[in-house]
Amino acid sequence: MSAPERQSPRGLWAVWFVIAALVALAAVPAYLGGRVGDMQARITDVLEVASSLSSRMELLKTQQMTRFEMFALTGDRAYQGEYVEVIAEEDSLFAHLAVLARDLDFDVREQLARLRAESTPWHFENTRLFEADSVGEELQTIRRRHGVLQQATRELDRAIQSEVAEGRREMERAQSLQVRLTFGLVLLALGATIVVARVGFRLRDLSDEAESGRSDAVLARREVDAVLAATEDGVLGIDLIGRCTSLNRAGVELLACPEREIMGRNVHDMFFHTSADGSACPREASPVLGALAEGRAVDASEGAILWKKPGLSFPARWSLRPLVDGSELRGAVLTFTDMTAIREHEDALRRAIGQREDVVSIVSHDLRNPLGVVLAASDLLLDLPLDEDERRQQAEIIQRSGKRMQNLIEDLLDVARIEAGAFVVRPSLEDIGPIVEEAGVLFADQAEHRGIELRVEALAVYLRARVDRDRLLQALANLLDNALRATPEGGSVVVGVHEDEDAVSLTVSDTGPGIEASLLEHLFERFSRAKSERGGGAGLGLAIVKGVADAHGGQVVVRTELGVGTTFEIRLPRG
């Protein structure tokens, strides 16, 4: 056998010796030190505390007896309150001792249980005597029982003191053993110092690597949290059985539900339990749970909703994607967006498109008719030899038709200016009465032709306000035109002027069929027309009326009742 082969077992034994020395150096002192520390902690935190509490218990028994005797001598019930306070402190001591007794010998626990069992009936008896008119001969009985309790308390204290002494002796033996073993292990430590140092350096390197990895993981987690917090979409984490595991801040706001309230709840039961038509949706038919079970992606169907509170839902676009860790399915992520504003915009867009189509038809009709009259009259002027009166009549027809087309174009331009914020009024101090009367004169023939009574009820007093005369007359004309269109033959239209401390009010009231409540919200939008209007109207008049009132710093108020009529009121500030 060669020398290297003979030395190889020795080298292995040397390695094992170093390992054993290091293990012994680390384990034995640690074990003995921990044992001594546990003993010291037990003495300090348990035995000495229990000893102090038992001494305090004996004092409390004496205080209880003193309070009772003072009550028996004086009859002063103030001692009863002090007695109750001492009992409360004693109960606290019993509770504390009961906790400490778990680490004490059986003898201590037995003495504590005995003391507690004897104290309780003594307290009940004393409490009963406190409520009696006289203690009488029962005082001696109470004193004897107090002596028994004091004896039990002292026996408890002796048992605790005995265990304290035994604990200190045991700790001294352990400390002596620790000193002897430590001295022997120091010799082993000297031989293994270099190996320990090298291992220590290696452990430090490993610790640095682990700390670096942990820091990278924390940083990555913070970046993910920041992305989830910044997005406006809700992001909901779901485990494999459909329970909610996490919810970002945007999701909390959209669902109006704190994250802690959904944790562990079934995602279907929380947000998909009812369809958009109000019918119940069982778990078996849940698109989310079905896709989750199969590990596939799924998107919301058209008209999908999410429920956020009992009875409250909102239109939503959601998407479910499986959460895969390597090749293992861990759950899914549900992202969702509140589509309320988008649906409202879509509805408004559809309404605007419908109104645009209506107005194109109306405007085309309103332009085509006077334009046809103009062309017909011009053909007559060009083709026929008419006398002067006939030529003048045709020219007047052309002029009236041209004004109709001009008024329609001006209305369209005014609405465009109002929507662009470029609608301007030039107010001056004007008499309101003449403006109202002029509006009545303009529509007198139209009212008479339709068989409608038109009345102007202006104030008799002199009333002035700063207004743009032409624009105010335009607004009144639009209201009168609408009122005459809506009022049936035999009805009436009244134009009035009123005043109060802050404003001047111009009203136009009719006896038409009234306006449906569903139309009031959009009544002053362009191209909006009440169903009661007859014959034409581009739906621009009320938008212009509101624009005129707003430009004066006023407002338009409408009051209507189906089957009775409608009143429009333009309120203008007096200044």
Coordinates of C-alpha atoms in Angstrom, one line a residue:
M1 CA 0.0 0.0 0.0
S2 CA 1.5 3.4 -1.0
A3 CA 1.9 6.3 1.3
P4 CA -0.8 8.4 -0.3
E5 CA -3.2 5.6 0.1
R6 CA -2.2 5.2 3.7
Q7 CA -2.6 8.9 4.4
S8 CA -6.0 9.2 2.7
P9 CA -8.0 7.7 5.6
R10 CA -6.1 10.0 7.9
G11 CA -7.0 13.0 5.8
L12 CA -10.6 12.0 5.9
W13 CA -10.5 11.5 9.7
A14 CA -8.9 15.0 10.0
V15 CA -11.7 16.5 8.0
W16 CA -14.3 14.8 10.1
F17 CA -12.5 15.9 13.3
V18 CA -12.6 19.5 12.2
I19 CA -16.3 19.1 11.3
A20 CA -17.0 17.5 14.7
A21 CA -15.0 20.2 16.5
L22 CA -16.9 22.9 14.7
V23 CA -20.2 21.3 15.4
A24 CA -19.3 20.8 19.1
L25 CA -18.0 24.3 19.4
A26 CA -21.2 25.7 18.0
A27 CA -23.7 23.3 19.4
V28 CA -22.6 22.5 22.9
P29 CA -22.0 26.1 24.2
A30 CA -25.2 27.1 22.4
Y31 CA -27.2 24.3 23.9
L32 CA -25.8 24.8 27.4
G33 CA -26.0 28.6 27.1
G34 CA -29.6 28.3 25.9
R35 CA -30.4 25.9 28.7
V36 CA -28.9 28.2 31.3
G37 CA -30.7 31.2 29.7
D38 CA -33.9 29.3 29.7
M39 CA -33.4 28.4 33.4
Q40 CA -32.5 32.0 34.2
A41 CA -35.5 33.3 32.2
R42 CA -37.8 30.8 34.0
I43 CA -36.5 31.9 37.4
T44 CA -36.8 35.6 36.5
D45 CA -40.0 35.6 34.4
V46 CA -41.9 32.8 36.1
L47 CA -40.7 31.7 39.5
E48 CA -39.8 35.1 40.9
V49 CA -42.9 36.7 39.4
A50 CA -45.0 33.8 40.9
S51 CA -43.3 34.3 44.3
S52 CA -44.0 38.0 44.2
L53 CA -47.7 37.4 43.2
S54 CA -48.2 34.8 46.0
S55 CA -46.9 37.3 48.5
R56 CA -49.2 39.9 47.1
M57 CA -52.0 37.4 47.3
E58 CA -51.5 36.9 51.0
L59 CA -51.6 40.7 51.5
L60 CA -54.8 41.0 49.5
K61 CA -56.5 38.3 51.6
T62 CA -55.6 40.4 54.7
Q63 CA -56.9 43.6 53.0
Q64 CA -60.2 41.8 52.1
M65 CA -60.6 40.7 55.7
T66 CA -59.8 44.2 57.0
R67 CA -62.4 45.8 54.7
F68 CA -65.0 43.3 55.8
E69 CA -64.3 43.8 59.5
M70 CA -64.5 47.6 59.1
F71 CA -67.8 47.2 57.4
A72 CA -69.0 44.9 60.2
L73 CA -68.0 47.5 62.8
T74 CA -69.2 50.7 61.1
G75 CA -71.8 49.6 58.6
D76 CA -70.2 52.0 56.1
R77 CA -70.8 50.6 52.5
A78 CA -67.8 52.5 51.2
Y79 CA -65.8 49.5 52.5
Q80 CA -67.9 47.3 50.2
G81 CA -66.6 49.2 47.1
E82 CA -63.0 48.9 48.4
Y83 CA -63.6 45.2 49.0
V84 CA -64.8 44.7 45.4
E85 CA -61.7 46.6 44.1
V86 CA -59.4 44.2 46.1
I87 CA -61.3 41.2 44.7
A88 CA -60.8 42.5 41.2
E89 CA -57.1 42.8 41.8
E90 CA -57.1 39.3 43.3
D91 CA -58.9 37.9 40.2
S92 CA -56.1 39.5 38.1
L93 CA -53.5 37.8 40.3
F94 CA -55.2 34.5 40.0
A95 CA -55.4 34.9 36.2
H96 CA -51.7 35.8 36.0
L97 CA -50.7 32.9 38.3
A98 CA -52.8 30.5 36.3
V99 CA -50.7 31.5 33.2
L100 CA -47.4 31.1 35.1
A101 CA -48.5 27.8 36.7
R102 CA -48.3 26.1 33.3
D103 CA -44.5 26.1 33.7
L104 CA -44.5 25.1 37.4
D105 CA -44.7 21.8 39.2
F106 CA -47.9 19.9 39.8
D107 CA -47.7 20.7 43.5
V108 CA -47.8 24.5 42.8
R109 CA -50.8 24.0 40.4
E110 CA -52.6 21.9 43.0
Q111 CA -52.1 24.5 45.7
L112 CA -53.2 27.3 43.4
A113 CA -56.4 25.4 42.4
R114 CA -57.1 24.7 46.1
L115 CA -56.7 28.4 47.0
R116 CA -58.9 29.4 44.1
A117 CA -61.6 26.9 45.1
E118 CA -61.6 28.0 48.7
S119 CA -61.6 31.7 47.8
T120 CA -64.6 31.7 45.6
P121 CA -67.3 30.6 48.1
W122 CA -65.7 32.9 50.7
H123 CA -66.1 35.9 48.4
F124 CA -69.7 34.9 47.6
E125 CA -70.5 34.6 51.4
N126 CA -68.9 38.0 52.1
T127 CA -70.8 39.6 49.2
R128 CA -74.0 38.2 50.6
L129 CA -73.2 39.6 54.1
F130 CA -72.4 43.0 52.6
E131 CA -76.0 43.1 51.4
A132 CA -77.4 42.1 54.8
D133 CA -78.4 44.5 57.5
S134 CA -76.2 42.9 60.1
V135 CA -73.2 40.5 60.1
G136 CA -73.8 39.2 63.6
E137 CA -72.3 35.9 64.6
E138 CA -71.2 35.1 61.1
L139 CA -68.1 37.3 61.5
Q140 CA -66.3 34.6 63.5
T141 CA -67.1 32.1 60.7
I142 CA -65.7 34.5 58.2
R143 CA -62.5 35.0 60.3
R144 CA -62.0 31.2 60.6
R145 CA -62.4 30.8 56.8
H146 CA -60.0 33.7 56.3
G147 CA -57.4 31.8 58.4
V148 CA -57.9 28.8 56.2
L149 CA -57.3 30.9 53.1
Q150 CA -54.2 32.5 54.6
Q151 CA -52.8 29.1 55.4
A152 CA -53.5 27.9 51.8
T153 CA -51.9 31.1 50.5
R154 CA -48.8 30.4 52.6
E155 CA -48.6 26.8 51.4
L156 CA -48.8 28.1 47.8
D157 CA -46.0 30.5 48.6
R158 CA -43.9 27.7 50.1
A159 CA -44.4 25.5 47.1
I160 CA -43.3 28.3 44.8
Q161 CA -40.3 29.2 47.0
S162 CA -39.3 25.5 47.0
E163 CA -39.4 25.4 43.2
V164 CA -37.4 28.7 43.0
A165 CA -34.7 27.2 45.1
E166 CA -34.6 24.0 43.1
G167 CA -34.5 26.1 39.9
R168 CA -31.5 28.0 41.1
R169 CA -29.6 24.9 42.1
E170 CA -30.3 23.3 38.7
M171 CA -29.0 26.5 37.0
E172 CA -25.8 26.4 39.1
R173 CA -25.2 22.8 38.1
A174 CA -25.7 23.7 34.4
Q175 CA -23.4 26.7 34.7
S176 CA -20.7 24.5 36.2
L177 CA -21.0 22.0 33.4
Q178 CA -21.0 24.8 30.8
V179 CA -17.7 26.1 32.1
R180 CA -16.0 22.7 32.0
L181 CA -17.2 21.9 28.5
T182 CA -16.4 25.3 27.2
F183 CA -12.8 25.0 28.4
G184 CA -12.4 21.7 26.6
L185 CA -13.9 23.0 23.4
V186 CA -11.6 26.0 23.3
L187 CA -8.7 23.6 22.5
L188 CA -10.7 22.3 19.6
A189 CA -11.6 25.8 18.5
L190 CA -7.9 26.7 18.2
G191 CA -7.3 24.0 15.7
A192 CA -10.4 24.7 13.6
T193 CA -10.1 28.5 13.5
I194 CA -8.7 28.7 10.0
V195 CA -11.4 26.3 8.7
V196 CA -14.1 28.3 10.5
A197 CA -12.7 31.6 9.0
R198 CA -12.8 30.2 5.5
V199 CA -16.3 28.9 6.0
G200 CA -17.3 32.2 7.4
F201 CA -16.1 34.1 4.4
R202 CA -17.9 31.7 2.1
L203 CA -21.1 32.1 4.1
R204 CA -20.8 35.9 3.9
D205 CA -20.5 35.6 0.1
L206 CA -23.6 33.4 0.0
S207 CA -25.5 35.9 2.3
D208 CA -24.6 38.8 0.0
E209 CA -25.9 36.8 -3.0
A210 CA -29.1 36.0 -1.2
E211 CA -29.6 39.6 -0.1
S212 CA -29.0 40.8 -3.6
G213 CA -31.6 38.3 -4.9
R214 CA -34.1 39.4 -2.3
S215 CA -33.5 43.0 -3.1
D216 CA -34.1 42.3 -6.8
A217 CA -37.3 40.4 -6.0
V218 CA -38.5 43.3 -3.8
L219 CA -37.7 45.8 -6.5
A220 CA -39.5 43.8 -9.1
R221 CA -42.5 43.5 -6.8
R222 CA -42.6 47.2 -6.3
E223 CA -42.4 47.8 -10.0
V224 CA -45.4 45.5 -10.6
D225 CA -47.3 47.2 -7.7
A226 CA -46.5 50.6 -9.2
V227 CA -47.8 49.5 -12.6
L228 CA -51.0 48.1 -11.1
A229 CA -51.5 51.3 -9.1
A230 CA -51.0 53.5 -12.1
T231 CA -53.4 51.7 -14.5
E232 CA -57.0 52.9 -14.6
D233 CA -58.3 49.4 -15.3
G234 CA -59.3 47.1 -12.5
V235 CA -57.0 44.1 -12.0
L236 CA -58.3 41.1 -10.0
G237 CA -56.3 38.1 -9.1
I238 CA -58.1 34.7 -8.9
D239 CA -56.9 31.3 -7.7
L240 CA -57.7 27.9 -9.3
I241 CA -61.0 27.5 -7.5
G242 CA -62.3 31.0 -8.4
R243 CA -61.5 32.8 -5.1
C244 CA -60.4 36.4 -5.2
T245 CA -56.8 36.9 -4.1
S246 CA -55.9 40.5 -4.9
L247 CA -57.4 43.7 -6.3
N248 CA -55.6 46.9 -7.4
R249 CA -56.5 50.4 -6.4
A250 CA -58.4 51.1 -9.6
G251 CA -60.4 47.9 -9.1
V252 CA -61.3 49.0 -5.5
E253 CA -62.7 52.3 -6.9
L254 CA -64.6 50.7 -9.8
L255 CA -66.2 48.0 -7.6
A256 CA -66.7 50.3 -4.6
C257 CA -65.5 47.5 -2.5
P258 CA -62.4 47.3 -0.2
E259 CA -59.9 44.6 -1.1
R260 CA -60.3 42.9 2.3
E261 CA -64.0 42.4 1.7
I262 CA -63.5 40.3 -1.5
M263 CA -60.4 38.3 -0.4
G264 CA -61.4 34.6 -0.4
R265 CA -64.8 35.3 -2.0
N266 CA -65.9 33.5 -5.1
V267 CA -65.5 35.8 -8.1
H268 CA -68.7 34.6 -9.8
D269 CA -70.8 35.1 -6.6
M270 CA -69.4 38.6 -6.2
F271 CA -69.5 40.0 -9.7
F272 CA -71.2 37.7 -12.2
H273 CA -74.2 36.2 -10.3
T274 CA -76.9 38.0 -12.4
S275 CA -77.1 38.6 -16.1
A276 CA -77.8 42.0 -17.7
D277 CA -81.5 41.1 -18.2
G278 CA -81.9 40.4 -14.4
S279 CA -82.0 36.6 -14.6
A280 CA -79.9 34.6 -12.2
C281 CA -76.6 33.1 -13.6
P282 CA -75.6 29.9 -11.9
R283 CA -72.0 28.9 -11.4
E284 CA -72.3 26.1 -14.0
A285 CA -73.0 28.8 -16.7
S286 CA -70.4 31.2 -15.5
P287 CA -68.0 32.2 -18.4
V288 CA -65.3 33.1 -15.9
L289 CA -65.3 29.8 -13.9
G290 CA -65.6 27.7 -17.0
A291 CA -62.6 29.4 -18.6
L292 CA -60.7 29.2 -15.4
A293 CA -61.3 25.4 -15.1
E294 CA -60.1 24.9 -18.7
G295 CA -57.1 27.3 -18.4
R296 CA -58.2 29.3 -21.4
A297 CA -58.7 33.0 -22.1
V298 CA -62.1 34.6 -22.4
D299 CA -63.4 38.1 -23.1
A300 CA -66.6 39.8 -22.2
S301 CA -69.6 39.6 -24.6
E302 CA -71.4 42.7 -25.9
G303 CA -73.5 44.3 -23.2
A304 CA -71.7 42.6 -20.3
I305 CA -72.0 44.0 -16.8
L306 CA -70.3 43.6 -13.4
W307 CA -72.0 43.8 -10.1
K308 CA -70.4 45.9 -7.4
K309 CA -73.1 46.0 -4.7
P310 CA -76.4 44.3 -4.2
G311 CA -78.7 45.7 -6.8
L312 CA -76.0 47.9 -8.4
S313 CA -74.2 47.1 -11.6
F314 CA -72.2 48.9 -14.3
P315 CA -71.5 48.1 -18.0
A316 CA -68.0 46.7 -18.3
R317 CA -65.5 45.3 -20.7
W318 CA -63.5 42.5 -19.1
S319 CA -60.9 40.0 -20.1
L320 CA -59.7 36.8 -18.3
R321 CA -56.3 35.5 -18.9
P322 CA -54.7 32.4 -17.3
L323 CA -51.8 32.9 -14.9
V324 CA -49.1 30.4 -15.7
D325 CA -45.9 29.8 -13.7
G326 CA -43.6 27.9 -16.1
S327 CA -45.9 25.0 -17.1
E328 CA -48.1 25.2 -14.0
L329 CA -51.4 26.9 -14.0
R330 CA -51.6 29.1 -10.9
G331 CA -54.9 30.9 -11.4
A332 CA -56.1 33.8 -13.6
V333 CA -56.1 37.5 -13.9
L334 CA -59.3 39.4 -14.6
T335 CA -58.9 42.9 -16.0
F336 CA -62.0 45.1 -16.4
T337 CA -63.0 48.7 -17.4
D338 CA -66.1 50.7 -16.5
M339 CA -67.8 51.4 -19.8
T340 CA -70.5 53.7 -18.4
A341 CA -69.0 56.9 -19.9
I342 CA -68.2 55.2 -23.2
R343 CA -71.8 53.8 -23.4
E344 CA -73.2 57.3 -22.6
H345 CA -71.0 58.8 -25.3
E346 CA -72.1 56.1 -27.8
D347 CA -75.8 56.8 -26.9
A348 CA -75.2 60.5 -27.3
L349 CA -73.5 60.0 -30.6
R350 CA -76.3 57.8 -31.9
R351 CA -78.8 60.4 -30.7
A352 CA -76.8 63.2 -32.4
I353 CA -76.6 61.1 -35.6
G354 CA -80.4 60.6 -35.5
Q355 CA -81.0 64.3 -34.8
R356 CA -78.6 65.2 -37.6
E357 CA -80.5 63.0 -40.1
D358 CA -83.7 64.6 -38.9
V359 CA -82.4 68.1 -39.3
V360 CA -80.9 67.4 -42.7
S361 CA -84.3 66.2 -43.8
I362 CA -86.1 69.2 -42.2
V363 CA -83.5 71.8 -43.4
S364 CA -83.7 70.3 -46.9
H365 CA -87.5 70.5 -46.8
D366 CA -87.4 74.1 -45.4
L367 CA -84.9 75.2 -48.0
R368 CA -86.4 73.3 -50.9
N369 CA -89.9 74.8 -50.4
P370 CA -89.0 78.5 -50.5
L371 CA -86.4 77.8 -53.2
G372 CA -89.0 76.1 -55.3
V373 CA -91.3 79.2 -54.8
V374 CA -88.4 81.5 -55.9
L375 CA -87.7 79.4 -59.0
A376 CA -91.4 79.3 -59.9
A377 CA -91.9 83.0 -59.4
S378 CA -88.7 83.8 -61.4
D379 CA -89.9 81.6 -64.2
L380 CA -93.2 83.5 -64.4
L381 CA -91.3 86.8 -64.5
L382 CA -89.0 85.6 -67.3
D383 CA -91.5 83.7 -69.4
L384 CA -94.8 85.7 -69.2
P385 CA -95.6 89.3 -70.1
L386 CA -97.0 90.4 -66.7
D387 CA -98.3 93.8 -65.8
E388 CA -96.7 95.9 -63.1
D389 CA -98.9 94.6 -60.2
E390 CA -98.4 91.0 -61.1
R391 CA -94.6 91.5 -61.4
R392 CA -94.6 93.2 -58.0
Q393 CA -96.6 90.3 -56.5
Q394 CA -94.1 87.8 -57.8
A395 CA -91.2 89.9 -56.6
E396 CA -92.7 90.0 -53.1
I397 CA -93.1 86.2 -53.2
I398 CA -89.5 85.9 -54.0
Q399 CA -88.6 88.3 -51.2
R400 CA -90.6 86.4 -48.6
S401 CA -89.1 83.0 -49.7
G402 CA -85.6 84.5 -49.6
K403 CA -86.2 85.8 -46.0
R404 CA -87.3 82.3 -45.0
M405 CA -84.1 80.8 -46.3
Q406 CA -82.1 83.6 -44.7
N407 CA -83.7 83.1 -41.3
L408 CA -83.0 79.3 -41.4
I409 CA -79.4 80.0 -42.3
E410 CA -79.0 82.6 -39.6
D411 CA -80.5 80.1 -37.0
L412 CA -77.9 77.5 -38.1
L413 CA -75.1 80.1 -37.7
D414 CA -76.4 81.3 -34.3
V415 CA -76.4 77.7 -33.0
A416 CA -72.9 77.2 -34.2
R417 CA -71.8 80.4 -32.5
I418 CA -73.5 79.3 -29.2
E419 CA -71.8 75.9 -29.3
A420 CA -68.4 77.6 -30.1
G421 CA -68.8 80.1 -27.2
A422 CA -68.7 83.0 -29.7
F423 CA -72.3 84.1 -29.3
V424 CA -72.3 87.8 -28.4
V425 CA -75.0 90.1 -27.2
R426 CA -74.8 93.9 -27.1
P427 CA -77.1 94.9 -24.2
S428 CA -78.4 98.4 -23.7
L429 CA -81.0 99.9 -21.4
E430 CA -84.3 99.1 -23.1
D431 CA -88.1 99.2 -22.4
I432 CA -89.3 95.7 -22.0
G433 CA -93.0 96.3 -22.7
P434 CA -92.5 97.5 -26.3
I435 CA -90.3 94.5 -27.1
V436 CA -93.0 92.1 -25.9
E437 CA -95.8 94.0 -27.7
E438 CA -93.7 94.0 -30.9
A439 CA -93.3 90.2 -30.7
G440 CA -97.1 89.9 -30.3
V441 CA -97.7 92.0 -33.4
L442 CA -95.3 89.9 -35.4
F443 CA -97.4 86.7 -34.8
A444 CA -100.9 88.2 -34.6
D445 CA -101.7 87.2 -38.2
Q446 CA -100.3 83.7 -37.8
A447 CA -102.4 83.2 -34.6
E448 CA -105.6 84.5 -36.2
H449 CA -105.0 82.3 -39.3
R450 CA -104.8 79.3 -37.0
G451 CA -107.7 80.2 -34.9
I452 CA -105.7 80.7 -31.7
E453 CA -106.1 83.6 -29.2
L454 CA -102.9 85.5 -28.8
R455 CA -102.7 87.9 -25.7
V456 CA -99.9 90.1 -24.6
E457 CA -100.0 90.9 -20.8
A458 CA -97.3 93.5 -20.2
L459 CA -96.9 95.3 -16.9
A460 CA -98.6 98.7 -16.7
V461 CA -95.6 100.1 -14.9
Y462 CA -92.5 101.4 -16.6
L463 CA -90.0 98.4 -16.7
R464 CA -86.5 98.7 -18.1
A465 CA -83.5 96.3 -18.2
R466 CA -80.2 96.0 -20.0
V467 CA -80.8 93.6 -22.9
D468 CA -79.9 93.1 -26.5
R469 CA -83.2 94.1 -28.1
D470 CA -82.8 92.2 -31.3
R471 CA -81.6 89.0 -29.6
L472 CA -84.4 89.1 -27.0
L473 CA -87.0 89.7 -29.7
Q474 CA -85.5 86.7 -31.6
A475 CA -85.8 84.5 -28.5
L476 CA -89.5 85.6 -27.9
A477 CA -90.2 85.0 -31.6
N478 CA -88.8 81.4 -31.4
L479 CA -90.9 80.7 -28.3
L480 CA -94.1 82.2 -29.9
D481 CA -93.5 80.2 -33.1
N482 CA -93.2 77.0 -31.1
A483 CA -96.2 77.8 -29.0
L484 CA -98.4 78.5 -32.0
R485 CA -97.3 75.2 -33.6
A486 CA -98.1 73.2 -30.5
T487 CA -101.5 74.9 -29.7
P488 CA -104.6 73.4 -31.4
E489 CA -107.2 75.5 -33.0
G490 CA -109.4 77.3 -30.4
G491 CA -106.5 77.4 -27.8
S492 CA -104.6 80.4 -26.5
V493 CA -101.1 81.7 -26.2
V494 CA -100.2 84.3 -23.6
V495 CA -97.1 86.5 -23.6
G496 CA -96.4 88.1 -20.2
V497 CA -93.8 90.2 -18.3
H498 CA -93.2 89.9 -14.6
E499 CA -90.6 91.2 -12.2
D500 CA -89.2 90.5 -8.8
E501 CA -86.3 91.8 -6.7
D502 CA -83.6 90.2 -8.7
A503 CA -84.9 89.5 -12.2
V504 CA -87.2 90.4 -15.1
S505 CA -89.2 87.4 -16.4
L506 CA -90.7 87.1 -19.9
T507 CA -93.1 84.2 -20.2
V508 CA -94.8 82.4 -23.2
S509 CA -97.6 80.1 -22.2
D510 CA -99.7 77.8 -24.4
T511 CA -102.7 75.4 -24.0
G512 CA -101.1 72.7 -26.1
P513 CA -100.7 69.0 -25.2
G514 CA -97.6 69.6 -23.0
I515 CA -94.2 68.0 -23.2
E516 CA -93.3 64.5 -22.1
A517 CA -90.9 64.3 -19.2
S518 CA -88.5 62.1 -21.1
L519 CA -87.9 64.9 -23.6
L520 CA -87.2 67.7 -21.1
E521 CA -83.5 66.6 -20.5
H522 CA -82.5 67.3 -24.1
L523 CA -85.1 69.9 -24.9
F524 CA -82.6 72.8 -25.3
E525 CA -80.1 70.8 -27.3
R526 CA -79.8 71.6 -31.0
F527 CA -82.1 69.7 -33.4
S528 CA -84.3 68.7 -30.4
R529 CA -88.0 69.0 -31.0
A530 CA -91.1 68.2 -28.9
K531 CA -93.4 65.6 -30.4
S532 CA -96.3 68.1 -30.1
E533 CA -94.8 70.4 -32.7
R534 CA -96.7 70.4 -35.9
G535 CA -95.4 71.2 -39.4
G536 CA -91.7 71.9 -39.7
G537 CA -89.2 73.3 -37.3
A538 CA -85.5 72.4 -37.5
G539 CA -85.2 72.0 -33.7
L540 CA -82.9 75.1 -33.4
G541 CA -85.3 77.6 -31.8
L542 CA -85.0 76.5 -28.2
A543 CA -81.2 76.1 -28.4
I544 CA -81.1 79.7 -29.5
V545 CA -83.5 80.8 -26.8
K546 CA -81.2 79.2 -24.2
G547 CA -78.1 80.8 -25.8
V548 CA -79.7 84.2 -25.7
A549 CA -80.6 83.8 -22.0
D550 CA -77.2 82.5 -21.1
A551 CA -75.5 85.3 -22.9
H552 CA -77.5 87.8 -20.8
G553 CA -76.5 86.0 -17.6
G554 CA -80.0 84.6 -17.2
Q555 CA -81.7 81.3 -17.6
V556 CA -84.7 79.5 -19.2
V557 CA -87.2 77.7 -17.1
V558 CA -89.9 75.3 -18.5
R559 CA -93.0 74.2 -16.7
T560 CA -95.3 71.7 -18.5
E561 CA -98.3 69.5 -17.7
L562 CA -99.6 66.9 -20.1
G563 CA -103.0 67.8 -21.5
V564 CA -102.8 71.3 -20.0
G565 CA -100.0 73.2 -21.7
T566 CA -96.5 74.6 -21.3
T567 CA -94.9 77.8 -20.1
F568 CA -91.4 78.9 -21.0
E569 CA -89.9 81.6 -18.8
I570 CA -86.8 83.7 -19.7
R571 CA -85.3 85.2 -16.5
L572 CA -82.9 88.0 -17.0
P573 CA -81.0 89.9 -14.3
R574 CA -82.2 93.4 -13.6
G575 CA -78.7 94.8 -13.8

